[in-house]
CSV table of C-alpha atoms in Angstrom, one decimal:
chain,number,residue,atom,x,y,z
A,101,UNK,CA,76.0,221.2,40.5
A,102,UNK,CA,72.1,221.1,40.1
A,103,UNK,CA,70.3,218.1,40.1
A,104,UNK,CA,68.0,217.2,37.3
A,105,UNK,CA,64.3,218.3,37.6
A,106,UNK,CA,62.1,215.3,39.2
A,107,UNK,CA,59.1,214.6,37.3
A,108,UNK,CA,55.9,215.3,38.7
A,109,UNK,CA,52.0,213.6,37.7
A,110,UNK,CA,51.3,216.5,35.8
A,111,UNK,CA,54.7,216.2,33.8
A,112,UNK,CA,53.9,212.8,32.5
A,113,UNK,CA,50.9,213.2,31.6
A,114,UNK,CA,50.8,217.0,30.0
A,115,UNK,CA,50.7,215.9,26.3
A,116,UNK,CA,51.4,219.3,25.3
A,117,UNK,CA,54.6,220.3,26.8
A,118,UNK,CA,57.2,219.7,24.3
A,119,UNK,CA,59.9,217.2,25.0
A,120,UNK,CA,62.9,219.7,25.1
A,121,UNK,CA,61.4,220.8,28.2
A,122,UNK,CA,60.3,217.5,29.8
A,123,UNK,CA,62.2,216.5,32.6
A,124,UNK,CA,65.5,215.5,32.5
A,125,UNK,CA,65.3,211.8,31.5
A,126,UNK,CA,63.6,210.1,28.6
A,127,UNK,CA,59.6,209.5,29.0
A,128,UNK,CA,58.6,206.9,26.6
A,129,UNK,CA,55.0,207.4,25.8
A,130,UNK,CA,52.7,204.7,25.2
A,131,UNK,CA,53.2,202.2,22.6
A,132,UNK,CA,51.5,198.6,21.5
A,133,UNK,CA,54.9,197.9,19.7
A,134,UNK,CA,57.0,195.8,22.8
A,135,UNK,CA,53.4,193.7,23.3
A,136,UNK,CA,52.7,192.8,19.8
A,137,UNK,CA,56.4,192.0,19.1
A,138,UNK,CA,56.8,190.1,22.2
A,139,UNK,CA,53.6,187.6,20.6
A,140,UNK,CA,55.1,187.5,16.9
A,141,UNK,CA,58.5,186.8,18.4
A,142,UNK,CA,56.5,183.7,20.2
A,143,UNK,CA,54.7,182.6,17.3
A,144,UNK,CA,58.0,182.5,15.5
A,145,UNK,CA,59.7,180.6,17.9
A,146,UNK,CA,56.4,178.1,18.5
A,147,UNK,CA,56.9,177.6,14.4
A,148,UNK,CA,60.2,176.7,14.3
A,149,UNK,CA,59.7,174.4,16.7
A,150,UNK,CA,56.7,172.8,14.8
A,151,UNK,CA,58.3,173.1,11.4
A,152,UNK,CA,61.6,171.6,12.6
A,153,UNK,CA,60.3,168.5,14.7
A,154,UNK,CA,57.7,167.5,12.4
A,155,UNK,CA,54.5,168.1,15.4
A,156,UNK,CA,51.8,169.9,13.0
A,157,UNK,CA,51.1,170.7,9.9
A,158,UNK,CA,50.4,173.9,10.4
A,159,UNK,CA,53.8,174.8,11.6
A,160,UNK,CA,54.9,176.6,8.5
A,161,UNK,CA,52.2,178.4,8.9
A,162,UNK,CA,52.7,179.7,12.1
A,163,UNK,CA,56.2,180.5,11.2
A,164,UNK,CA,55.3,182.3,8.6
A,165,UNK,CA,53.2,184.3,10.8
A,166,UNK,CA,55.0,184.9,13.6
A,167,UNK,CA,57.9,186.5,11.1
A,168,UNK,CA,55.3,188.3,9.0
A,169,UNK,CA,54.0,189.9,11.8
A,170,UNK,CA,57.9,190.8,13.4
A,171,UNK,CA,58.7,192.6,10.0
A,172,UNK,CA,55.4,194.3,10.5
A,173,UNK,CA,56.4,195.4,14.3
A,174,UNK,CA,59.6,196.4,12.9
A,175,UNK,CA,58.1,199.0,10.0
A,176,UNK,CA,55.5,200.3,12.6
A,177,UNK,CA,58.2,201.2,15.3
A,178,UNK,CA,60.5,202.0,13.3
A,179,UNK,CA,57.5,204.5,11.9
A,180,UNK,CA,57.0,206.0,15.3
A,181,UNK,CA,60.7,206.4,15.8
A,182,UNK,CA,61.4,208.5,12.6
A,183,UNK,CA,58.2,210.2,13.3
A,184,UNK,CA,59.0,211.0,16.8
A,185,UNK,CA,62.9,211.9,15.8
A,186,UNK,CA,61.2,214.4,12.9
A,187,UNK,CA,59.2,216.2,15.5
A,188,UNK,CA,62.4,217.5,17.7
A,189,UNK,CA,61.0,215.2,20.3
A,190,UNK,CA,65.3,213.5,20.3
A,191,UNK,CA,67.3,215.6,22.8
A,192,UNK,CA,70.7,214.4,23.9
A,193,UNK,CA,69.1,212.4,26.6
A,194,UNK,CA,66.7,210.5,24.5
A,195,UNK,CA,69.5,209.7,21.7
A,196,UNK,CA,72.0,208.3,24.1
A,197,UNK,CA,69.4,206.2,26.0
A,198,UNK,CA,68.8,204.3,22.0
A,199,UNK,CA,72.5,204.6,21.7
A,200,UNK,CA,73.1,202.6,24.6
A,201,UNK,CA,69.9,200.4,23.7
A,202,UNK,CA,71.2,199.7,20.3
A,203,UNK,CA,74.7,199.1,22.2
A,204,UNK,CA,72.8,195.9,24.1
A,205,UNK,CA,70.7,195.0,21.8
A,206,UNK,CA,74.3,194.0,19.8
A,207,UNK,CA,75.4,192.4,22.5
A,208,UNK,CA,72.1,190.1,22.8
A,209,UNK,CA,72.8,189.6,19.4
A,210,UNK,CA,76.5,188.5,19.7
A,211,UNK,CA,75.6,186.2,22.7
A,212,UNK,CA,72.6,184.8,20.4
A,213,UNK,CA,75.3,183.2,17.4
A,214,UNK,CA,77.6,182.9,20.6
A,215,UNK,CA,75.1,180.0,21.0
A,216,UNK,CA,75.1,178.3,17.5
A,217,UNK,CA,79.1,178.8,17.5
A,218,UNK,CA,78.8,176.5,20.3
A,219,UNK,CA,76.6,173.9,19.5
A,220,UNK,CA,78.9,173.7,15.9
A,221,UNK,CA,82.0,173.2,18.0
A,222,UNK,CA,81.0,170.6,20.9
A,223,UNK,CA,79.6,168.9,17.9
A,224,UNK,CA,82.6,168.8,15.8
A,225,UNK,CA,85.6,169.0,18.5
A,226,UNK,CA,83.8,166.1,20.3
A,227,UNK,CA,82.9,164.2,17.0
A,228,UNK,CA,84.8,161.2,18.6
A,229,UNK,CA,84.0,161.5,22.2
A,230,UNK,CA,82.3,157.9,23.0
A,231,UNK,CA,81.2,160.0,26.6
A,232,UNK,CA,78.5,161.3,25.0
A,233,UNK,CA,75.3,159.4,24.5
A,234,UNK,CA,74.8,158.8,20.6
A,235,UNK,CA,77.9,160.9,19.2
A,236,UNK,CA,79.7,157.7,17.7
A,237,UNK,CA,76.6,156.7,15.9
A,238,UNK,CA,76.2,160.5,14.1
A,239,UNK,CA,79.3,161.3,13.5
A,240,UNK,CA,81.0,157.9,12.7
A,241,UNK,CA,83.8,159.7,14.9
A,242,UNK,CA,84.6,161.9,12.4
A,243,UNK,CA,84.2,165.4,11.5
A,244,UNK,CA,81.9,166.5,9.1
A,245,UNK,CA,81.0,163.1,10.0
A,246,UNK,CA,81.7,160.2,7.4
A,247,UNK,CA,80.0,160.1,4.1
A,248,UNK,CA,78.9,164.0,4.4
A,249,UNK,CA,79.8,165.9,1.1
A,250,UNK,CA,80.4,169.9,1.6
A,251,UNK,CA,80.7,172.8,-0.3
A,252,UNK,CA,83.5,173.8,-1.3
A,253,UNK,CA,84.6,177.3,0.7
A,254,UNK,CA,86.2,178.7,-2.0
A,255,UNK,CA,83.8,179.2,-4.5
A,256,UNK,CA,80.5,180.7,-4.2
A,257,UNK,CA,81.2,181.2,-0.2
A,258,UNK,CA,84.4,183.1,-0.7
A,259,UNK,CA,82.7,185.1,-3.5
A,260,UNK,CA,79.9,186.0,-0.6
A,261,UNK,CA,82.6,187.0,1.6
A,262,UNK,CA,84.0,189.5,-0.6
A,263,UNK,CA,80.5,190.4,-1.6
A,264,UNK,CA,79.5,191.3,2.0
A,265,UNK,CA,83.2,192.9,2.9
A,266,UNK,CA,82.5,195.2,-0.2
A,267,UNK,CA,79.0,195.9,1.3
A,268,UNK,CA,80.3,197.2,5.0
A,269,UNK,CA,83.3,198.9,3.2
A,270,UNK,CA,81.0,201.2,0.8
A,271,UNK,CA,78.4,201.5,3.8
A,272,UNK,CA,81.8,203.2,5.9
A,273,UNK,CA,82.1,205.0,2.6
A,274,UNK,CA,78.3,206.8,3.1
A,275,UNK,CA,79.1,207.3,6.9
A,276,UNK,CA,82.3,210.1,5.4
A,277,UNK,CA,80.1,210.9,2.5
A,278,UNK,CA,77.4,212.2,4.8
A,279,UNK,CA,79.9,214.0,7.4
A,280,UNK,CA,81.3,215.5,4.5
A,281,UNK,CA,78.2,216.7,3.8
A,282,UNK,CA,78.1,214.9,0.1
A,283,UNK,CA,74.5,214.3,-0.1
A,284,UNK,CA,75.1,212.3,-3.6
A,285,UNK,CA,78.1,210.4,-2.4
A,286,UNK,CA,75.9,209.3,0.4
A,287,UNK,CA,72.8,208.0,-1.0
A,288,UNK,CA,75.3,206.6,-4.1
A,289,UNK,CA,77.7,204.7,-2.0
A,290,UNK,CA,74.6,203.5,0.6
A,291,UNK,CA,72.4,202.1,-2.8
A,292,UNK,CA,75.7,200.3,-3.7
A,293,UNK,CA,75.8,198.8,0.2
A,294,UNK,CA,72.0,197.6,-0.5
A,295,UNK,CA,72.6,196.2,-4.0
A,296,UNK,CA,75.5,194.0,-2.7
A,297,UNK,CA,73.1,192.7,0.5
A,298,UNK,CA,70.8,191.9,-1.8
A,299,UNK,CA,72.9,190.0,-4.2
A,300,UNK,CA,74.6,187.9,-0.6
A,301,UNK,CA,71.2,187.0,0.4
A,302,UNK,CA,70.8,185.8,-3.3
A,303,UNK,CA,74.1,183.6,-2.9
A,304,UNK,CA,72.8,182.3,0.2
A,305,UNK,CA,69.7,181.2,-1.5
A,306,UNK,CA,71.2,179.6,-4.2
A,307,UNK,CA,73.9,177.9,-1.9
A,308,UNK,CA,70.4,176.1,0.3
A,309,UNK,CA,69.0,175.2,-2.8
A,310,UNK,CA,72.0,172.8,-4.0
A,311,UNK,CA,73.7,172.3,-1.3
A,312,UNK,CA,74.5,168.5,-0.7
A,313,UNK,CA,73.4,167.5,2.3
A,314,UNK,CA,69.9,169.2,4.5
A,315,UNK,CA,68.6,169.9,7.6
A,316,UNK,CA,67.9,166.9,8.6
A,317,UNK,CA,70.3,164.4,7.3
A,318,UNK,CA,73.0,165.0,9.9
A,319,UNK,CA,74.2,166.8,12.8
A,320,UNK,CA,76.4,168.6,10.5
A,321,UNK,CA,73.7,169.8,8.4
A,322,UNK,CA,71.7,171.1,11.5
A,323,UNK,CA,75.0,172.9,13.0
A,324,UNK,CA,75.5,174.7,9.5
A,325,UNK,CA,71.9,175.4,8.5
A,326,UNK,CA,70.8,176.6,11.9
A,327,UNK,CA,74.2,179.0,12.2
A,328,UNK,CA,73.8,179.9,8.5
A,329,UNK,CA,70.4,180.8,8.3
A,330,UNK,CA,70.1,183.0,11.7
A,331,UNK,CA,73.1,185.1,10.1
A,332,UNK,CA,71.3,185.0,6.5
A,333,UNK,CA,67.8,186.1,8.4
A,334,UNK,CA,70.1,188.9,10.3
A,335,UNK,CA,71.2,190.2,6.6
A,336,UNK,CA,67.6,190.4,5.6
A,337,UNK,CA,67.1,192.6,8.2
A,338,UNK,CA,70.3,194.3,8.0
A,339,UNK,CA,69.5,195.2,4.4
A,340,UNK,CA,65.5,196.4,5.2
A,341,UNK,CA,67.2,198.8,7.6
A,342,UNK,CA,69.8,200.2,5.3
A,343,UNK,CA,66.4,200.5,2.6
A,344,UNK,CA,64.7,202.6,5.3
A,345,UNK,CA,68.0,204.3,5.3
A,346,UNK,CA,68.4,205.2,1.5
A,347,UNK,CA,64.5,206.6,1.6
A,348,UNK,CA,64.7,208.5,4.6
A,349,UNK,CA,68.5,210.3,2.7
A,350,UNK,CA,66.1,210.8,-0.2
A,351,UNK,CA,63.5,212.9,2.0
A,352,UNK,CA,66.4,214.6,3.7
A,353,UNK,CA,66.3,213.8,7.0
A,354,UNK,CA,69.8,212.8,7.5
A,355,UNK,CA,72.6,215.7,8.0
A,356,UNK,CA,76.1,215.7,9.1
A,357,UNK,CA,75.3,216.1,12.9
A,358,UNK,CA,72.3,214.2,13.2
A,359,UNK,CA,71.8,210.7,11.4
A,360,UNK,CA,71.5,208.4,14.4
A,361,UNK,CA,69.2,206.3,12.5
A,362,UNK,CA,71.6,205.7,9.8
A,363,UNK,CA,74.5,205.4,12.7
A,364,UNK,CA,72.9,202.0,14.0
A,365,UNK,CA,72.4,200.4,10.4
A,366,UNK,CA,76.2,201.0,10.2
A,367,UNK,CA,76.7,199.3,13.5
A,368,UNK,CA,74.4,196.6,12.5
A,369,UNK,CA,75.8,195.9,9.1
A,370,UNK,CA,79.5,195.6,10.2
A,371,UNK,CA,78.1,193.2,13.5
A,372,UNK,CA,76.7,191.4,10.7
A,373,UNK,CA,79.8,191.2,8.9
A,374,UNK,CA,81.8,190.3,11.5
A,375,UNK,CA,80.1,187.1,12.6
A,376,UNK,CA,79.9,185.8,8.8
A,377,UNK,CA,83.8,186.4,9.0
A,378,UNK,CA,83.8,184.1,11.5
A,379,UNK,CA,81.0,181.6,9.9
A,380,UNK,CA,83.3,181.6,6.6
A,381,UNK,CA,86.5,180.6,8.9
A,382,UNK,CA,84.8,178.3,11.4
A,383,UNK,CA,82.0,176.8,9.6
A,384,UNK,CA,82.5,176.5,6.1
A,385,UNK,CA,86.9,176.2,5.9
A,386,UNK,CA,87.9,174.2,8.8
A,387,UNK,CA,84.8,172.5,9.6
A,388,UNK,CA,84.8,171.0,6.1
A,389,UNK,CA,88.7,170.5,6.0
A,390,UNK,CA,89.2,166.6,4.7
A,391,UNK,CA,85.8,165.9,3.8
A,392,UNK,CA,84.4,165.3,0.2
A,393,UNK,CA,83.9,168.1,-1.1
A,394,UNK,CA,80.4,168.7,-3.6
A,395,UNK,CA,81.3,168.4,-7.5
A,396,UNK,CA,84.8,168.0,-6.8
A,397,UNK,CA,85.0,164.6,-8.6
A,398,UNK,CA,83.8,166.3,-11.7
């Protein structure tokens, strides 16, 4: 058993020697990507602080920024990826280093609406806990707390859940398409994935915009919005990377071996699926059970 080649000065820094013969671990050359995200992720996070507490004026703005400028990280890695993946540069080392990248960055991911599934259930399981300071006086002791009219699950969230399902089921359809080396199938059953993601974000949208309680009106509104809206930002995102997908089939860079790219917007999509799964059974059916629900009087 040899061991792998150690890399020398001259190895790290010799532009020209192609990457199949680089040493036997993955150099990452040089890149203003991890910087500039790491200062839009801030600004994000510095706006949603401002925009939710009411401290400037300008948070919006900042918000606004701060995720402008991630979506623009996002296109220009994801840019130096492809371009990188296009020009061999991908051996088996370099592919299972982002496989195992991708594999954490899901599990950040899971742990992140880990969090919000948290907060939703120490607010409603302890809805009547006198113990904590304040509780009684948001919740009435009840949960969703008293006078707090909800949607009803089984309309237009039960319609999304199907809508979504359908969208992970024909994205698994493209992942056989393309090992079965049906271009056509592929790119067909992968457009139908996007169309659905779009139409879910459009349900969500509508769902905000006449829903019957907000934000800031109750601790059930801030539980629902905040655990809601991370997962509805996550399908944006899921849905831009399955786009990137679709044009990247359409130039023909994906085949039956090699389609990594593609590989993670699969993972991705079903993660996303998953926790609205569990959003649609937590959140919106039995954290609503017994309360009013919105236009049922009518």
């Amino acid at each position: 058993m040899t061991d792998a080649p150690i890399a020398t000065h001259a190895a790290l820094i010799d532009e020209e020697t192609p990457a199949a013969e680089r040493p036997g671990f993955h150099l990452v050359d040089p890149s203003p990507w991890p910087i500039v995200g790491s200062i839009f992720a801030l600004l994000t996070a510095v706006g949603l602080i401002l925009t939710m507490k009411d401290l400037a004026r300008a948070g919006p703005l900042v918000l606004a920024v701060g995720g402008a400028g991630i979506l623009f990280t996002m296109a220009g890695w994801w840019r130096d990826v492809i371009v990188e993946a296009q020009s061999g540069h991908h051996n088996a080392i370099v592919r299972n280093g982002l496989t195992i990248g991708m594999v954490l960055f899901i599990a950040s991911e899971v742990m992140f609406f880990v969090a919000w599934f948290w907060a939703f259930f120490a607010s409603s399981l302890g809805a009547h806990d006198p113990q904590v300071y304040g509780r009684l006086d948001f919740t009435g002791g009840l949960w969703p707390p008293k006078g707090t009219e909800v949607i009803d699950p089984l309309r237009l969230p039960l319609m999304n859940t199907f809508v979504l399902v359908a969208s992970s089921f024909a994205v698994n359809v493209a992942h056989d398409e393309l090992r079965e080396r049906n271009r056509e199938g592929f790119k067909g059953f992968l457009l139908v994935a996007i169309l659905l993601g779009f139409l879910f974000v459009g349900g969500q949208a509508w769902e905000y915009i006449h829903a019957p309680f907000s934000f800031r009106n109750s601790i059930y509104g801030a539980t629902f919005f905040m655990a809601t809206g991370f997962h509805g930002a996550h399908v944006i995102i899921g849905v831009i990377f399955l786009t990137v997908c679709l044009f990247r089939a359409f130039a023909g860079q994906f085949t039956p071996r090699h389609h990594l790219g593609f590989q993670f917007a699969a993972w991705y999509w079903h993660f996303v699926d998953v926790v609205w799964l569990f959003l649609f059974s937590c959140i919106y059916i039995w954290g609503s059970w017994g309360a009013a629900i919105e236009g049922a009087a009518g």
